[in-house]
Coordinates of C-alpha atoms in Angstrom, one line a residue:
M397 CA -187.4 5.3 98.5
R398 CA -186.0 8.5 99.9
W399 CA -184.3 11.1 97.8
N400 CA -181.0 12.0 99.5
L401 CA -180.0 14.8 97.1
R402 CA -179.6 17.7 99.6
L403 CA -177.4 15.7 102.1
K404 CA -175.1 14.4 99.3
A405 CA -174.9 17.9 97.9
A406 CA -174.1 19.4 101.3
E407 CA -171.3 16.8 101.7
R408 CA -169.8 18.2 98.5
G409 CA -170.2 21.8 99.7
I410 CA -173.2 22.5 97.5
W411 CA -175.7 24.5 99.5
K412 CA -178.0 26.0 96.9
S413 CA -180.1 24.5 94.1
T414 CA -178.8 27.1 91.7
E415 CA -175.3 26.0 92.3
M416 CA -176.3 22.3 91.7
R417 CA -178.1 23.3 88.6
R418 CA -175.0 25.0 87.2
L419 CA -172.8 22.0 88.0
L420 CA -175.3 19.7 86.3
A421 CA -175.3 22.0 83.2
E422 CA -171.5 21.8 83.1
H423 CA -171.9 18.0 82.9
G424 CA -174.4 18.2 80.1
L425 CA -177.7 18.1 82.0
E426 CA -179.8 21.2 81.5
I427 CA -182.7 21.4 84.1
S428 CA -185.2 24.2 84.3
A429 CA -185.3 26.2 87.5
G430 CA -188.7 24.8 88.4
K431 CA -187.6 21.2 88.0
M432 CA -184.4 21.8 89.9
S433 CA -186.4 23.4 92.7
A434 CA -188.7 20.3 92.9
L435 CA -185.7 17.9 92.8
W436 CA -184.0 19.9 95.6
T437 CA -187.1 20.1 97.9
T438 CA -189.1 16.9 97.3
T439 CA -188.6 13.2 96.4
P440 CA -189.2 12.7 92.6
T441 CA -191.7 10.1 91.6
S442 CA -189.3 9.1 88.8
I443 CA -185.9 10.1 87.4
R444 CA -184.3 9.1 84.1
L445 CA -181.3 6.8 84.6
D446 CA -179.2 9.0 82.3
D447 CA -180.0 12.0 84.6
L448 CA -179.3 10.0 87.7
D449 CA -175.9 9.1 86.2
V450 CA -175.1 12.9 85.9
F451 CA -176.2 13.6 89.4
C452 CA -173.9 10.8 90.6
A453 CA -171.0 12.2 88.5
V454 CA -171.5 15.7 89.9
L455 CA -171.8 14.5 93.5
D456 CA -169.2 11.7 93.2
C457 CA -171.6 9.2 94.6
T458 CA -173.5 6.1 93.6
P459 CA -177.3 5.8 93.0
A460 CA -177.6 3.9 96.2
E461 CA -176.3 7.0 98.1
L462 CA -179.0 9.2 96.4
L463 CA -181.9 6.7 96.5
L464 CA -182.2 5.3 100.0
H465 CA -184.2 2.1 100.3
E466 CA -186.9 2.2 103.0
P467 CA -188.2 -1.4 103.6
Q468 CA -190.6 -0.2 106.3
Q469 CA -192.4 1.8 103.6
V470 CA -192.9 -1.3 101.6
K471 CA -194.3 -3.2 104.6
S472 CA -196.6 -0.2 105.4
R473 CA -197.9 -0.2 101.9
R474 CA -198.5 -3.9 101.9
D475 CA -200.4 -3.7 105.2
E476 CA -202.5 -0.8 103.8
L477 CA -203.4 -3.0 100.8
K478 CA -204.4 -5.8 103.1
R479 CA -206.6 -3.5 105.2
A480 CA -208.3 -2.2 102.0
A481 CA -208.9 -5.7 100.7
N482 CA -210.4 -6.7 104.1
A483 CA -212.7 -3.6 104.0
D484 CA -214.7 -5.4 101.3
V485 CA -215.9 -7.9 103.9
A486 CA -218.6 -7.0 106.3
P487 CA -217.7 -7.4 110.1
T488 CA -219.7 -10.7 110.2
G489 CA -217.4 -12.1 107.5
S490 CA -220.1 -12.1 104.9
P491 CA -219.3 -10.3 101.6
V492 CA -220.7 -6.8 101.1
V493 CA -223.5 -6.9 98.5
P494 CA -222.8 -4.6 95.6
R495 CA -225.4 -1.9 94.9
L496 CA -227.3 -1.6 91.7
G497 CA -227.6 2.2 92.1
R498 CA -229.4 4.7 94.3
N499 CA -229.1 2.5 97.4
R500 CA -230.8 -0.6 95.8
S501 CA -229.2 -3.9 96.7
L502 CA -229.1 -7.0 94.5
P503 CA -231.7 -9.5 95.5
P504 CA -230.4 -12.3 97.8
A505 CA -229.1 -15.4 95.9

């Protein structure tokens, strides 16, 4: 997901995070200056649905306009997980033998 707050705010003539913070407060959402700065400059890892509703009311938009779906990120993440899973197999295709500690391998089966 990509957080599209600044573009949506700019479309409404809101250019500063302080102005956005004031408008949110007028709609009942009090946000600290630090949290507002983080929301303004980075993509949040989570956001409360109630808060998202206020952002949408202030910006006269839908959640889909603020949170942009990026399917290529999902594919990239899935590919990365597959590569990590395959890293547990030695190049010959035989499984990697777990270590007992201090570079000692388990005896062969």
